[in-house]
């Protein structure tokens, strides 16, 4: 059966010293009170190696992106194999901020996903509609098309992916989707996966919710059948609040 997961996405926050301190705090709190879900922190590239040195099991480490190229003359890029070589196990791909500000499209995201999988990284693949699409009622089709971008993967490959549903209008806005809106979309995503890969793979895929998730609303969101945890932005930048969300699974 699928795993419950709470993953932090630090985005472009913390300098190295702050990041190492935050990761150590999360690691310590997790030791004091073991979590009933998998816990991952996804951090800036510059922090991966140092943070790997101060955390241990069961806390897992991820990057926030990787290149769609294998290696070579791509100045400033970081490959999936480089991420893997730091000891990270996860990578966020297709976050709406990358789609919006860095022009990431379906074709690039399929390449990134393939490279992540080839290098033994678990992709946390983000999908989600913008406000206009929520309001004009096209959100189910929009998200379906984003998930379908991965449908060239084999069932075995797709089975290794974590999906994160992040309605763009809820990211960093304080405006959370209601638990019913989240459940409706998560069930829709699971159905789309089932139609392509079958019920077993769909039932085993963890689908996380992201967008203004905090300790005060996490329990309600995670209580829904198809909501298997969260991808947390702002509230992951403070160890206590991040752990408050992790504890929603207790
Ligand atoms: P917030 O939790 O800050 O809304 O961000 C969500 C997000 O984008 C996680 O990837």
Short mmCIF file of C-alpha atoms and ligand atoms in Angstrom, two decimals:
data_model
loop_
_atom_site.label_atom_id
_atom_site.label_comp_id
_atom_site.label_asym_id
_atom_site.label_seq_id
_atom_site.Cartn_x
_atom_site.Cartn_y
_atom_site.Cartn_z
CA UNK A 1 0.00 0.00 0.00
CA UNK A 2 1.07 3.56 -0.62
CA UNK A 3 3.16 5.54 1.84
CA UNK A 4 2.18 8.67 3.71
CA UNK A 5 4.82 11.33 3.17
CA UNK A 6 5.48 14.86 4.39
CA UNK A 7 8.11 16.66 2.31
CA UNK A 8 9.50 20.14 2.82
CA UNK A 9 10.35 22.38 -0.12
CA UNK A 10 12.64 25.09 1.15
CA UNK A 11 12.69 26.90 -2.23
CA UNK A 12 15.34 29.68 -2.39
CA UNK A 13 15.57 30.19 1.35
CA UNK A 14 18.31 29.92 3.98
CA UNK A 15 22.03 30.45 3.57
CA UNK A 16 24.13 27.37 4.25
CA UNK A 17 24.58 27.86 8.00
CA UNK A 18 20.85 28.44 8.52
CA UNK A 19 19.96 25.47 6.36
CA UNK A 20 22.28 23.12 8.24
CA UNK A 21 20.83 24.34 11.55
CA UNK A 22 17.24 23.85 10.36
CA UNK A 23 17.98 20.35 9.03
CA UNK A 24 19.66 19.37 12.33
CA UNK A 25 16.65 20.60 14.28
CA UNK A 26 14.25 18.58 12.13
CA UNK A 27 16.53 15.56 12.48
CA UNK A 28 16.63 15.92 16.29
CA UNK A 29 12.86 16.37 16.62
CA UNK A 30 12.30 13.31 14.49
CA UNK A 31 14.55 11.30 16.78
CA UNK A 32 12.64 12.49 19.88
CA UNK A 33 9.24 11.65 18.41
CA UNK A 34 9.40 9.14 15.58
CA UNK A 35 7.04 10.00 12.73
CA UNK A 36 4.22 7.82 11.44
CA UNK A 37 5.02 8.89 7.88
CA UNK A 38 8.07 9.28 5.67
CA UNK A 39 9.73 12.68 6.10
CA UNK A 40 11.79 14.36 3.36
CA UNK A 41 13.46 17.76 3.22
CA UNK A 42 14.13 19.18 -0.24
CA UNK A 43 16.80 21.85 -0.07
CA UNK A 44 18.91 24.11 -2.31
CA UNK A 45 21.68 22.36 -4.29
CA UNK A 46 24.34 24.27 -2.36
CA UNK A 47 23.17 22.70 0.92
CA UNK A 48 22.83 19.05 -0.07
CA UNK A 49 26.26 17.73 0.91
CA UNK A 50 26.48 19.62 4.21
CA UNK A 51 22.97 18.65 5.23
CA UNK A 52 23.57 15.02 4.32
CA UNK A 53 26.40 15.17 6.88
CA UNK A 54 24.14 16.24 9.77
CA UNK A 55 21.01 14.13 9.21
CA UNK A 56 20.44 10.41 9.34
CA UNK A 57 17.69 7.82 9.01
CA UNK A 58 14.76 8.10 8.86
CA UNK A 59 14.98 11.69 7.58
CA UNK A 60 15.40 11.76 3.81
CA UNK A 61 17.01 14.40 1.62
CA UNK A 62 15.98 15.77 -1.76
CA UNK A 63 16.85 18.45 -4.30
CA UNK A 64 14.36 20.95 -5.71
CA UNK A 65 15.19 20.40 -9.39
CA UNK A 66 17.66 18.75 -11.74
CA UNK A 67 18.73 19.22 -15.34
CA UNK A 68 17.08 17.54 -18.32
CA UNK A 69 20.60 16.92 -19.70
CA UNK A 70 22.92 14.08 -18.71
CA UNK A 71 26.17 16.09 -18.49
CA UNK A 72 28.40 18.47 -20.38
CA UNK A 73 28.34 22.07 -21.59
CA UNK A 74 25.30 23.38 -19.68
CA UNK A 75 26.79 26.09 -17.51
CA UNK A 76 25.06 26.45 -14.17
CA UNK A 77 23.01 23.28 -14.44
CA UNK A 78 23.03 20.40 -11.96
CA UNK A 79 22.45 16.88 -13.25
CA UNK A 80 20.46 14.06 -11.70
CA UNK A 81 23.67 12.05 -11.24
CA UNK A 82 25.26 15.00 -9.39
CA UNK A 83 22.23 15.21 -7.09
CA UNK A 84 22.40 11.47 -6.48
CA UNK A 85 26.13 11.67 -5.70
CA UNK A 86 25.41 13.98 -2.73
CA UNK A 87 23.45 11.23 -1.02
CA UNK A 88 20.03 12.71 -1.83
CA UNK A 89 17.23 10.26 -2.56
CA UNK A 90 14.47 12.55 -3.87
CA UNK A 91 14.04 15.40 -6.32
CA UNK A 92 11.13 17.79 -6.83
CA UNK A 93 10.30 18.15 -10.53
CA UNK A 94 7.88 20.41 -12.37
CA UNK A 95 7.11 22.74 -9.48
CA UNK A 96 4.75 25.47 -10.71
CA UNK A 97 7.42 28.10 -9.99
CA UNK A 98 9.75 26.31 -12.42
CA UNK A 99 6.99 25.92 -15.00
CA UNK A 100 6.04 29.59 -14.66
CA UNK A 101 9.39 31.38 -14.25
CA UNK A 102 11.81 29.02 -15.99
CA UNK A 103 9.68 27.83 -18.88
CA UNK A 104 9.64 24.16 -17.94
CA UNK A 105 7.32 22.23 -20.21
CA UNK A 106 6.05 18.67 -20.45
CA UNK A 107 8.79 17.55 -22.80
CA UNK A 108 11.59 18.79 -20.51
CA UNK A 109 9.85 17.36 -17.48
CA UNK A 110 9.64 13.90 -19.02
CA UNK A 111 13.40 14.05 -19.72
CA UNK A 112 14.14 15.20 -16.16
CA UNK A 113 11.92 12.48 -14.73
CA UNK A 114 13.64 9.79 -16.80
CA UNK A 115 17.09 10.97 -15.73
CA UNK A 116 16.05 11.14 -12.09
CA UNK A 117 14.74 7.56 -12.25
CA UNK A 118 17.81 6.30 -14.14
CA UNK A 119 19.93 7.71 -11.34
CA UNK A 120 17.89 6.11 -8.59
CA UNK A 121 16.21 9.31 -7.40
CA UNK A 122 12.53 9.39 -6.46
CA UNK A 123 10.80 12.24 -8.33
CA UNK A 124 8.19 14.30 -6.50
CA UNK A 125 6.34 15.41 -9.61
CA UNK A 126 4.23 18.55 -9.17
CA UNK A 127 0.99 19.34 -10.96
CA UNK A 128 -1.68 21.95 -10.38
CA UNK A 129 -3.92 24.52 -12.02
CA UNK A 130 -3.74 28.32 -11.86
CA UNK A 131 -6.59 30.42 -10.45
CA UNK A 132 -8.11 31.15 -13.85
CA UNK A 133 -8.34 27.43 -14.60
CA UNK A 134 -9.94 26.77 -11.21
CA UNK A 135 -12.47 29.52 -11.87
CA UNK A 136 -13.29 28.57 -15.46
CA UNK A 137 -13.74 24.95 -14.51
CA UNK A 138 -10.95 23.47 -16.67
CA UNK A 139 -8.82 22.34 -13.70
CA UNK A 140 -9.49 18.63 -14.07
CA UNK A 141 -8.37 18.65 -17.72
CA UNK A 142 -5.34 20.83 -16.98
CA UNK A 143 -4.07 18.52 -14.25
CA UNK A 144 -4.88 15.41 -16.30
CA UNK A 145 -2.69 16.74 -19.13
CA UNK A 146 0.16 17.43 -16.67
CA UNK A 147 0.00 13.86 -15.34
CA UNK A 148 -0.27 12.47 -18.88
CA UNK A 149 3.08 14.09 -19.68
CA UNK A 150 4.57 11.11 -17.82
CA UNK A 151 2.60 8.47 -19.64
CA UNK A 152 5.54 7.47 -21.82
CA UNK A 153 7.07 5.91 -18.72
CA UNK A 154 6.81 2.17 -18.28
CA UNK A 155 4.52 0.96 -15.47
CA UNK A 156 7.61 0.01 -13.48
CA UNK A 157 9.02 3.54 -13.86
CA UNK A 158 5.72 5.28 -13.12
CA UNK A 159 5.34 3.15 -10.00
CA UNK A 160 8.36 4.93 -8.47
CA UNK A 161 6.90 8.42 -8.75
CA UNK A 162 5.33 10.57 -6.05
CA UNK A 163 2.77 13.09 -7.31
CA UNK A 164 2.23 16.43 -5.59
CA UNK A 165 -0.98 18.31 -6.35
CA UNK A 166 -0.32 21.99 -5.74
CA UNK A 167 -3.05 24.37 -6.87
CA UNK A 168 -1.04 27.44 -7.89
CA UNK A 169 -3.60 29.78 -6.32
CA UNK A 170 -2.93 28.17 -2.93
CA UNK A 171 0.88 28.38 -3.00
CA UNK A 172 2.25 30.96 -0.59
CA UNK A 173 -1.10 32.76 -0.51
CA UNK A 174 -2.48 31.49 2.79
CA UNK A 175 -5.50 30.34 0.77
CA UNK A 176 -5.59 26.55 1.18
CA UNK A 177 -7.75 24.32 -0.99
CA UNK A 178 -10.54 22.89 1.14
CA UNK A 179 -10.04 19.27 2.08
CA UNK A 180 -12.97 18.41 -0.23
CA UNK A 181 -11.35 20.23 -3.16
CA UNK A 182 -8.08 18.40 -2.48
CA UNK A 183 -9.85 15.03 -2.16
CA UNK A 184 -11.78 15.60 -5.39
CA UNK A 185 -8.60 16.36 -7.34
CA UNK A 186 -6.54 13.58 -5.74
CA UNK A 187 -9.24 11.04 -6.59
CA UNK A 188 -9.32 12.42 -10.15
CA UNK A 189 -5.52 12.07 -10.47
CA UNK A 190 -5.69 8.50 -9.14
CA UNK A 191 -8.39 7.67 -11.68
CA UNK A 192 -6.31 9.13 -14.53
CA UNK A 193 -3.35 6.97 -13.40
CA UNK A 194 -5.58 3.88 -13.07
CA UNK A 195 -6.90 4.30 -16.61
CA UNK A 196 -3.35 4.18 -17.96
CA UNK A 197 -1.46 1.92 -15.55
CA UNK A 198 -4.19 -0.01 -13.74
CA UNK A 199 -5.70 0.17 -10.28
CA UNK A 200 -2.79 -1.44 -8.47
CA UNK A 201 -0.21 1.16 -9.55
CA UNK A 202 -2.74 3.96 -9.01
CA UNK A 203 -3.52 2.73 -5.49
CA UNK A 204 0.19 2.50 -4.68
CA UNK A 205 1.01 6.04 -5.85
CA UNK A 206 1.41 8.57 -3.05
CA UNK A 207 -0.33 11.83 -3.94
CA UNK A 208 0.67 14.78 -1.75
CA UNK A 209 -1.17 18.07 -1.34
CA UNK A 210 0.77 21.36 -1.41
CA UNK A 211 -0.35 24.96 -0.97
CA UNK A 212 -0.51 26.85 2.34
CA UNK A 213 -0.49 23.61 4.32
CA UNK A 214 0.23 24.29 8.00
CA UNK A 215 -0.05 22.50 11.35
CA UNK A 216 -3.59 23.90 11.80
CA UNK A 217 -5.02 22.45 8.56
CA UNK A 218 -2.81 19.42 7.89
CA UNK A 219 -4.86 16.93 9.91
CA UNK A 220 -8.07 17.79 8.08
CA UNK A 221 -6.38 17.62 4.65
CA UNK A 222 -4.56 14.36 5.41
CA UNK A 223 -7.74 12.76 6.76
CA UNK A 224 -9.04 12.48 3.20
CA UNK A 225 -8.77 9.05 1.57
CA UNK A 226 -6.69 10.09 -1.41
CA UNK A 227 -4.50 12.70 0.31
CA UNK A 228 -1.32 10.86 1.28
CA UNK A 229 0.58 13.73 2.84
CA UNK A 230 1.90 17.15 1.92
CA UNK A 231 4.56 19.13 0.10
CA UNK A 232 5.23 22.02 2.40
CA UNK A 233 6.74 25.40 1.48
CA UNK A 234 6.66 28.23 4.03
CA UNK A 235 5.82 26.05 7.02
CA UNK A 236 8.85 23.82 6.35
CA UNK A 237 11.23 26.69 7.11
CA UNK A 238 10.68 26.39 10.84
CA UNK A 239 11.38 23.00 12.44
CA UNK A 240 8.50 23.12 14.94
CA UNK A 241 5.86 24.01 12.37
CA UNK A 242 7.17 21.42 9.90
CA UNK A 243 7.06 18.77 12.63
CA UNK A 244 3.57 20.00 13.56
CA UNK A 245 2.50 18.94 10.06
CA UNK A 246 4.37 15.62 10.30
CA UNK A 247 2.49 14.96 13.55
CA UNK A 248 -0.85 15.28 11.74
CA UNK A 249 -0.35 11.58 10.97
CA UNK A 250 -0.13 10.58 14.67
P1 LIG B 1 3.49 27.02 0.62
O1 LIG B 1 3.36 25.88 1.61
O2 LIG B 1 4.42 28.09 1.08
O3 LIG B 1 2.16 27.52 0.15
O4 LIG B 1 4.22 26.38 -0.68
C1 LIG B 1 3.75 25.20 -1.21
C2 LIG B 1 4.74 24.73 -2.21
O5 LIG B 1 4.93 25.34 -3.25
C3 LIG B 1 5.50 23.52 -1.90
O6 LIG B 1 6.18 23.05 -3.02
#
